[in-house]
Short mmCIF file of C-alpha atoms in Angstrom, two decimals:
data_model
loop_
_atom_site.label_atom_id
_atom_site.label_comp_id
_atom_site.label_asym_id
_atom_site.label_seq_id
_atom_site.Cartn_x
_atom_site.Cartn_y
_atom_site.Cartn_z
CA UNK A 190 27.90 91.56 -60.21
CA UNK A 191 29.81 90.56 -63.49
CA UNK A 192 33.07 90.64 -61.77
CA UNK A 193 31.98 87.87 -59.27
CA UNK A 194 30.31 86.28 -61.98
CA UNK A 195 33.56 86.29 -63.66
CA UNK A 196 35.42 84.81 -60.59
CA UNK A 197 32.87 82.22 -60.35
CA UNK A 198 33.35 80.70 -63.61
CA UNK A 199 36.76 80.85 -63.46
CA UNK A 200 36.53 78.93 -60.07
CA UNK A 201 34.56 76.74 -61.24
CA UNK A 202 37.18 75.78 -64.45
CA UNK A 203 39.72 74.78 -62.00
CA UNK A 204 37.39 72.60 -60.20
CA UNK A 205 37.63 75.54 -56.86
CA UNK A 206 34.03 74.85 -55.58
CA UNK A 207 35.01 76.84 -52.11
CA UNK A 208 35.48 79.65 -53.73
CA UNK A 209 32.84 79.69 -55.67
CA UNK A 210 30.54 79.18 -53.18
CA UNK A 211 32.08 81.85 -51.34
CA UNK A 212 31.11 83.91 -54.08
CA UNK A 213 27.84 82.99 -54.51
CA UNK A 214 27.35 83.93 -50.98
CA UNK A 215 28.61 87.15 -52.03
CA UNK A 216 26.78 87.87 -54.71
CA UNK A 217 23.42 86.66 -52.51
CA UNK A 218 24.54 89.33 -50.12
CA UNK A 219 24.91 92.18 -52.65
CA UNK A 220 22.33 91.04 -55.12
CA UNK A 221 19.57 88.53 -54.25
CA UNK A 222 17.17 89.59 -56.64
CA UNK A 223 19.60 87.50 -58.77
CA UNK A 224 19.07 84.47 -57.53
CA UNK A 225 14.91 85.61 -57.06
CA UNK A 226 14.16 86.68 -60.79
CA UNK A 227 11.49 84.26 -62.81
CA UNK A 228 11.81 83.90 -65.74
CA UNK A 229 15.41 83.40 -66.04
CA UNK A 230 17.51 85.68 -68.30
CA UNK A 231 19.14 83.08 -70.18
CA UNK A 232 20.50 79.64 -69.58
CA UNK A 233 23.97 81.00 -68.40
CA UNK A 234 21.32 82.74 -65.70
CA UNK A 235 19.89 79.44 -64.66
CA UNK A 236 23.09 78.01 -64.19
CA UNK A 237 24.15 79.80 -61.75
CA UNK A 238 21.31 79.65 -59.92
CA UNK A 239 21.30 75.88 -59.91
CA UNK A 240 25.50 75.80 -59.56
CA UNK A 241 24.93 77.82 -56.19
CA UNK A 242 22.07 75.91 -54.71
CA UNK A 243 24.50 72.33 -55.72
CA UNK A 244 27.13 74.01 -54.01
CA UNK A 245 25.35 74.95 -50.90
CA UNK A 246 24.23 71.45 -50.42
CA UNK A 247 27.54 69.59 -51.00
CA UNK A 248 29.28 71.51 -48.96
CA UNK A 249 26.61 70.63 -45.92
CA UNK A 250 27.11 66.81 -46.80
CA UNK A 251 30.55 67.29 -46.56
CA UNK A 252 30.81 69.24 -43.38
CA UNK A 253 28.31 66.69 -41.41
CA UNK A 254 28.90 63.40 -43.48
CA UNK A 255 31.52 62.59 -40.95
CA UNK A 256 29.28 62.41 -37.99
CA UNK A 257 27.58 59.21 -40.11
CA UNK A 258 30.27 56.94 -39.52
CA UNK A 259 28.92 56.95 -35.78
CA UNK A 260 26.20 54.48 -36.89
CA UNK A 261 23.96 53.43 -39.85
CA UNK A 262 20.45 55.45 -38.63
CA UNK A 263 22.93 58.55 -38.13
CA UNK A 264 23.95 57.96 -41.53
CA UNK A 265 20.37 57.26 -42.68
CA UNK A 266 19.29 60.65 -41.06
CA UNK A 267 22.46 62.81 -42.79
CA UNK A 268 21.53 61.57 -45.91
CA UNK A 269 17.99 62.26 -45.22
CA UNK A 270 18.95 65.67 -44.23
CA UNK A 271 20.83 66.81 -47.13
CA UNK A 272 18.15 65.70 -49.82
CA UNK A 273 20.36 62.03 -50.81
CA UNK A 274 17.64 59.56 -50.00
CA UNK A 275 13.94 59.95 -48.49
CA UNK A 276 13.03 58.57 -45.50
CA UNK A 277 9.20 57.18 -45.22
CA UNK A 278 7.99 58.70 -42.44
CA UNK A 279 5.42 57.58 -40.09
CA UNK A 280 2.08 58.84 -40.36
CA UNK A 281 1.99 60.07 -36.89
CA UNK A 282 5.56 61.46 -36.29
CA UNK A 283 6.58 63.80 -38.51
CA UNK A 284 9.46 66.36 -37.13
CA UNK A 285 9.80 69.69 -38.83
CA UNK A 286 13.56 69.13 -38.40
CA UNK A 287 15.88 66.36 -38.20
CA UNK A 288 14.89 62.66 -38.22
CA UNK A 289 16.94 59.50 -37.05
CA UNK A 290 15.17 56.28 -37.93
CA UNK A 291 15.20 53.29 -36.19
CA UNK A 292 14.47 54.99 -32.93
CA UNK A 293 11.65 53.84 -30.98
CA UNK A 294 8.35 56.04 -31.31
CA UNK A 295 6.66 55.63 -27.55
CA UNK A 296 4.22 58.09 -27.06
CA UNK A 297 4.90 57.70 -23.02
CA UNK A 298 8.53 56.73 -21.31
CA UNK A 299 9.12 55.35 -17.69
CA UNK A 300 11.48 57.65 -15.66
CA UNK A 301 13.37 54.13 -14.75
CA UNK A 302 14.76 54.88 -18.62
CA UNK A 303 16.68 58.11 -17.78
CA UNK A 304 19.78 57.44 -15.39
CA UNK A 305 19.36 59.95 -12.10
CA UNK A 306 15.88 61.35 -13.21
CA UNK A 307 14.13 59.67 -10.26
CA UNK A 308 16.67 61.18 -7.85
CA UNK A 309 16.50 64.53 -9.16
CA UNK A 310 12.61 64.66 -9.45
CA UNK A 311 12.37 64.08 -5.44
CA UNK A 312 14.73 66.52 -4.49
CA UNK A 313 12.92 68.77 -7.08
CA UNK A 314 9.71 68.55 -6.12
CA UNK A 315 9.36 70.59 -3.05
CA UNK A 316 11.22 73.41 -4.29
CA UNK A 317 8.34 73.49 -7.12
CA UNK A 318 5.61 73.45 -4.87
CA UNK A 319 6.57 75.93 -3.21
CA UNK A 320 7.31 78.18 -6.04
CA UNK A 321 3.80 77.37 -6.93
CA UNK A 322 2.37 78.03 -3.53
CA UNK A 323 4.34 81.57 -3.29
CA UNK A 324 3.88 82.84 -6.88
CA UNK A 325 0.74 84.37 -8.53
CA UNK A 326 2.07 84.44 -11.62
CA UNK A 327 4.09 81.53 -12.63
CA UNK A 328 4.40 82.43 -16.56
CA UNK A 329 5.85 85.67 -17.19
CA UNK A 330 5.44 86.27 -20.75
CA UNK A 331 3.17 84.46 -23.79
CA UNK A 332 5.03 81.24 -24.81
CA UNK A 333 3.97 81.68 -28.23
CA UNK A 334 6.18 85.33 -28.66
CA UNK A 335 9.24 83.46 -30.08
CA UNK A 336 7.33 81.58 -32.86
CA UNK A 337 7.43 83.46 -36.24
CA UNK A 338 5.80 80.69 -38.06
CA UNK A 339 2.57 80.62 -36.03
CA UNK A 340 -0.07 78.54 -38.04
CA UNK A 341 -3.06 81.13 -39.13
CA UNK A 342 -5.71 79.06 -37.48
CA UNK A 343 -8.59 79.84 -35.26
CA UNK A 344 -7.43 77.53 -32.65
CA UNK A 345 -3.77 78.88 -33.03
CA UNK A 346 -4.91 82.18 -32.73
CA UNK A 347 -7.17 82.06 -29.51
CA UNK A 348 -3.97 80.13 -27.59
CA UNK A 349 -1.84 83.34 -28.41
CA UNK A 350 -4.16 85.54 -26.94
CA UNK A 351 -1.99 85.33 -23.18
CA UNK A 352 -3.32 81.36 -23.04
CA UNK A 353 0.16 79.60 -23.00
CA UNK A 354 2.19 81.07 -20.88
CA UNK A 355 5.85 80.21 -19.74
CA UNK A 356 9.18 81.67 -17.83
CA UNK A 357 12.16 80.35 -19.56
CA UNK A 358 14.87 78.84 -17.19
CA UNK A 359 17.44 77.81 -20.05
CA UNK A 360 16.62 78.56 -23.79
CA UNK A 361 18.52 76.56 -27.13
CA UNK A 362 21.38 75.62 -24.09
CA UNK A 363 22.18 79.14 -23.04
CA UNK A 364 20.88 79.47 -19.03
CA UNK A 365 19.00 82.57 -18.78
CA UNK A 366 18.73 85.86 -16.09
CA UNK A 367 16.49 84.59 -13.28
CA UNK A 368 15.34 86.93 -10.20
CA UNK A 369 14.29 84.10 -8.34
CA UNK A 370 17.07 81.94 -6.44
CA UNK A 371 14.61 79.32 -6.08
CA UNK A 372 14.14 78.92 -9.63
CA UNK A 373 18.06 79.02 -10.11
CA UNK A 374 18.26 75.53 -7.52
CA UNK A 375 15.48 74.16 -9.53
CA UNK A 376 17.33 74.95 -12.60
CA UNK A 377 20.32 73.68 -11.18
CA UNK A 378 19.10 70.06 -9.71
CA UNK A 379 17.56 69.54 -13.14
CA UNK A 380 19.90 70.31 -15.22
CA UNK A 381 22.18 66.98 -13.48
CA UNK A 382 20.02 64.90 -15.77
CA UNK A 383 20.84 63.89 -19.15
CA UNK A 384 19.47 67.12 -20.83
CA UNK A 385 19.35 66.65 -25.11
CA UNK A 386 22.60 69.21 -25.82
CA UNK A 387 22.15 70.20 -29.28
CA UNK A 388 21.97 74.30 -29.20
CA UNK A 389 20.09 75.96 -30.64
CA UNK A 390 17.21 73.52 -30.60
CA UNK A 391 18.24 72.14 -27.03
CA UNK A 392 18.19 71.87 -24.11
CA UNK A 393 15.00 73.99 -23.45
CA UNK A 394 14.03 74.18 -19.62
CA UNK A 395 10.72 76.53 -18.92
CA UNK A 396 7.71 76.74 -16.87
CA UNK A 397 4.70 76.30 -19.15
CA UNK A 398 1.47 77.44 -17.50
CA UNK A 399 -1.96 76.74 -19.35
CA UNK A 400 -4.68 79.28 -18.26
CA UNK A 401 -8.05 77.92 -18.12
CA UNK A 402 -9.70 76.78 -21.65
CA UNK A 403 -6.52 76.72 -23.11
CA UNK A 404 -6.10 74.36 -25.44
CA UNK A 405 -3.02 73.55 -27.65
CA UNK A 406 -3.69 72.08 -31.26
CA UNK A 407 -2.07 68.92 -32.35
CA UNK A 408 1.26 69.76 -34.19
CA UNK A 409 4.93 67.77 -33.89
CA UNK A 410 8.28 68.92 -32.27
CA UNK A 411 11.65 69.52 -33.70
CA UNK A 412 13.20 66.18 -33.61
CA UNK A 413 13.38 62.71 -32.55
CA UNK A 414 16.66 62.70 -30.88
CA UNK A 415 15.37 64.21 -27.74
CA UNK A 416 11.89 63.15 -25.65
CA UNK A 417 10.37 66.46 -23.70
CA UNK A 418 9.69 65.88 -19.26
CA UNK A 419 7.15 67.26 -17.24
CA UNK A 420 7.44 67.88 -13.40
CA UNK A 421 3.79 69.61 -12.37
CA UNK A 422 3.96 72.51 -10.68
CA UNK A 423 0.14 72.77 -10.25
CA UNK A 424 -2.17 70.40 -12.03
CA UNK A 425 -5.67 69.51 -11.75
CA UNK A 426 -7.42 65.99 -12.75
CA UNK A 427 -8.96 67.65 -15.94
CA UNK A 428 -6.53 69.14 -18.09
CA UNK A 429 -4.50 66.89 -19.86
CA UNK A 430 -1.99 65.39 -22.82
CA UNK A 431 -2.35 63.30 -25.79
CA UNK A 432 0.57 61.93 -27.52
CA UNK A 433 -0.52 59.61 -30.90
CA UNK A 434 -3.89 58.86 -29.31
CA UNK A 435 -3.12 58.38 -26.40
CA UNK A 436 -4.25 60.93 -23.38
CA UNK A 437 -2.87 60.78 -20.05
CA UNK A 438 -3.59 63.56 -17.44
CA UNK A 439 -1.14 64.92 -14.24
CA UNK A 440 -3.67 64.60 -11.10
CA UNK A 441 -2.06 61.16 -10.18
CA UNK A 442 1.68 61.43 -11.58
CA UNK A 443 5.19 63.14 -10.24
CA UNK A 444 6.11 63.34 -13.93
CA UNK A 445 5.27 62.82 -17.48
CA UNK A 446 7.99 62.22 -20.45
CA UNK A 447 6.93 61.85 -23.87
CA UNK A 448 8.26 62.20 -27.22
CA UNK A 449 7.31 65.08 -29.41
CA UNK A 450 8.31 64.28 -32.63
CA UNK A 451 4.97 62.38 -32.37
CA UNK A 452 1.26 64.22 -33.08
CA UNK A 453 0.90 66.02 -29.43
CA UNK A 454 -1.82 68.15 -28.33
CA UNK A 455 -2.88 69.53 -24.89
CA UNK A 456 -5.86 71.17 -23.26
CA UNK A 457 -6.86 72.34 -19.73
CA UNK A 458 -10.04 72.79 -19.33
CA UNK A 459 -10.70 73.90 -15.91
CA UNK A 460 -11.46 76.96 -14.08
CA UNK A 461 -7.82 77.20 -12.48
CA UNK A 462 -4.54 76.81 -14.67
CA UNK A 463 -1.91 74.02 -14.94
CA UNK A 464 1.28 74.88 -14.64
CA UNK A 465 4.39 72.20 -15.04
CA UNK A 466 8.46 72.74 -15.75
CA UNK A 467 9.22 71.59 -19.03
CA UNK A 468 12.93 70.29 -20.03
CA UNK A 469 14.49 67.97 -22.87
CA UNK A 470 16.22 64.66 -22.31
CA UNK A 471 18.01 62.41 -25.00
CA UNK A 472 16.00 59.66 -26.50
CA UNK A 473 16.73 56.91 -24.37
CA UNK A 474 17.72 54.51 -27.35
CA UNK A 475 20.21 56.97 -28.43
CA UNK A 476 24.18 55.90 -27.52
CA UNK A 477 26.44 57.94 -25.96
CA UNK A 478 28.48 58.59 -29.53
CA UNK A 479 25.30 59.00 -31.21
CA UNK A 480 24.33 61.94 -28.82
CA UNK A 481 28.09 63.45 -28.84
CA UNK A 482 27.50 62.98 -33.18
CA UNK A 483 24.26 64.55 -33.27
CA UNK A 484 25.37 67.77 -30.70
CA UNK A 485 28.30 68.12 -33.40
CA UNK A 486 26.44 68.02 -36.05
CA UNK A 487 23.62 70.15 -35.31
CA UNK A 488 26.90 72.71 -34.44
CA UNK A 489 28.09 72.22 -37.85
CA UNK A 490 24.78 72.73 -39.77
CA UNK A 491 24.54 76.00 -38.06
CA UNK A 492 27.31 77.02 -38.85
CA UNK A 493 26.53 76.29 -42.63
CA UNK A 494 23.21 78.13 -42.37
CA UNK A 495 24.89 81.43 -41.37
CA UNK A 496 27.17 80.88 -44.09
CA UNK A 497 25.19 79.17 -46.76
CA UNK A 498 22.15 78.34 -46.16
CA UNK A 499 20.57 81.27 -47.71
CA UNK A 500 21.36 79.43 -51.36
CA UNK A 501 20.42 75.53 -50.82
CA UNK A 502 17.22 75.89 -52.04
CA UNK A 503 17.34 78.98 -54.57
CA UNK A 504 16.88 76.02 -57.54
CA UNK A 505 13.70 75.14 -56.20
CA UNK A 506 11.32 74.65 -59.19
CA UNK A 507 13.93 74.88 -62.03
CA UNK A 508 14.54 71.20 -62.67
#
């Protein structure tokens, strides 16, 4: 530890913040207690600590400041990102990841706003009915699975128990194995619309089936950048969706698309289960550079998390 301490310091003389970072990094990987221990062992101790965290972060903004020039909200939303300036957030939309302001915050969208997506729904739509008709199970494993971060909550708790249940067509952009050649040509048609392509967070593309009394508490998506469709597979005139107050149901409509950043919640209660296909689709008020910005962005930050992102926030509470 005191030789990369040593090459640290002297990085940091000659103004080499790469390498020091690097270094960091390493001595995260081999010692991370370091960076963990409270109270500090000195001030040359807290230093560091703070030095490494500084580091981490400039070298995001620098990696993904670029993507900013694109237009001011991008900009806005990097800044945002990286700590540089707070953005006021409405009450009602609050994504646990990456925010561009300035877009518009419908709860509901028409399908006339999506180039293709009334096309593609009709030819769609048979193939799903009768992969509905000819399937007893249409979710194949418990949706909730991939969430580590589960909210301990009552209501949380009773949905996990085999209440939301899904079979994943494409998952963070990668297409996955599917049995069913059916569900491959529904995959296939759907994926000709304008799908949100910014792995790992997008496109997702699944069945989501709500057994009865299921009910899924209020919480907010990802982002803004991308608004989530519905095609029903099998609905019924009871269960329904609420997006910022307002509640629409499936009994009547070909499709739903909605924005998810927002407050969303969603319940079925009915003695059969509702089952619709699930995919993400750019916001609408979103450019064609802004999208091609965002998918390289969201790249790049990755990237830097593998790396780095293990140290951005090791300063917390020493300031």
């Amino acid at each position: 530890m005191n030789e990369l301490l040593l090459n640290i310091e002297k990085a940091l003389a000659v103004s080499d913040f790469d390498s020091a970072l690097n270094y960091y990094a390493a001595l995260h990987s081999s010692n991370p207690a370091f960076f963990r221990q409270r109270p500090f062992q000195n001030n040359n101790h807290r230093t560091h600590v703070q030095n490494a965290a500084n580091l981490a972060r400039r070298d995001l903004y620098t990696r993904i400041q670029p993507f900013g020039t694109c237009s001011g909200r991008l900009n806005a939303a990097i800044e945002n990102l990286v700590g540089l300036k707070p953005l006021a957030l409405p009450e009602l939309q609050r994504p646990s990841y990456f925010y561009v302001p300035c877009l518009r915050d419908s709860a509901f969208y028409d399908e006339s706003e999506f180039k293709g997506f009334a096309s593609i729904k009709e030819q769609v739509s048979s193939l799903l009915t009768d992969y509905a008709n000819t399937n007893h199970q249409l979710g194949s494993q418990n949706y909730l699975d991939d969430f580590a971060n589960l909210p301990d909550t009552e209501q949380w708790q009773a949905l996990n128990q085999n209440k939301w249940m899904s079979t994943t067509l494409i998952k963070g952009g990668n297409y996955m194995p599917l049995d069913d050649e059916r569900l491959v040509r529904i995959r296939e048609l759907v994926a000709q619309n304008d799908l949100a392509t910014c792995p790992p967070h997008a496109p997702e593309m699944f069945i989501s089936v709500l057994k009865p009394d299921a009910y899924i508490p209020p919480h907010f998506g990802l982002s803004n950048v991308k608004v989530t469709a519905h095609l029903p597979l099998k609905v019924n005139k009871n269960a329904w969706l609420e997006v910022k107050g307002e509640r629409r149901d499936w009994a009547n409509r070909d499709y739903l698309i909605f924005d998810d950043s927002l407050l969303h919640s969603a319940g079925n209660p009915h003695i059969e289960e509702r089952a619709v296909l699930i995919f993400d689709l750019w916001h609408p008020d979103l450019t064609s550079e802004e999208r091609i910005a965002i998918s390289a962005l969201i790249a790049s930050q990755q990237q830097w998390h593998k790396s780095y992102g293990m140290l951005a926030n090791v300063d917390r509470g020493t300031y």
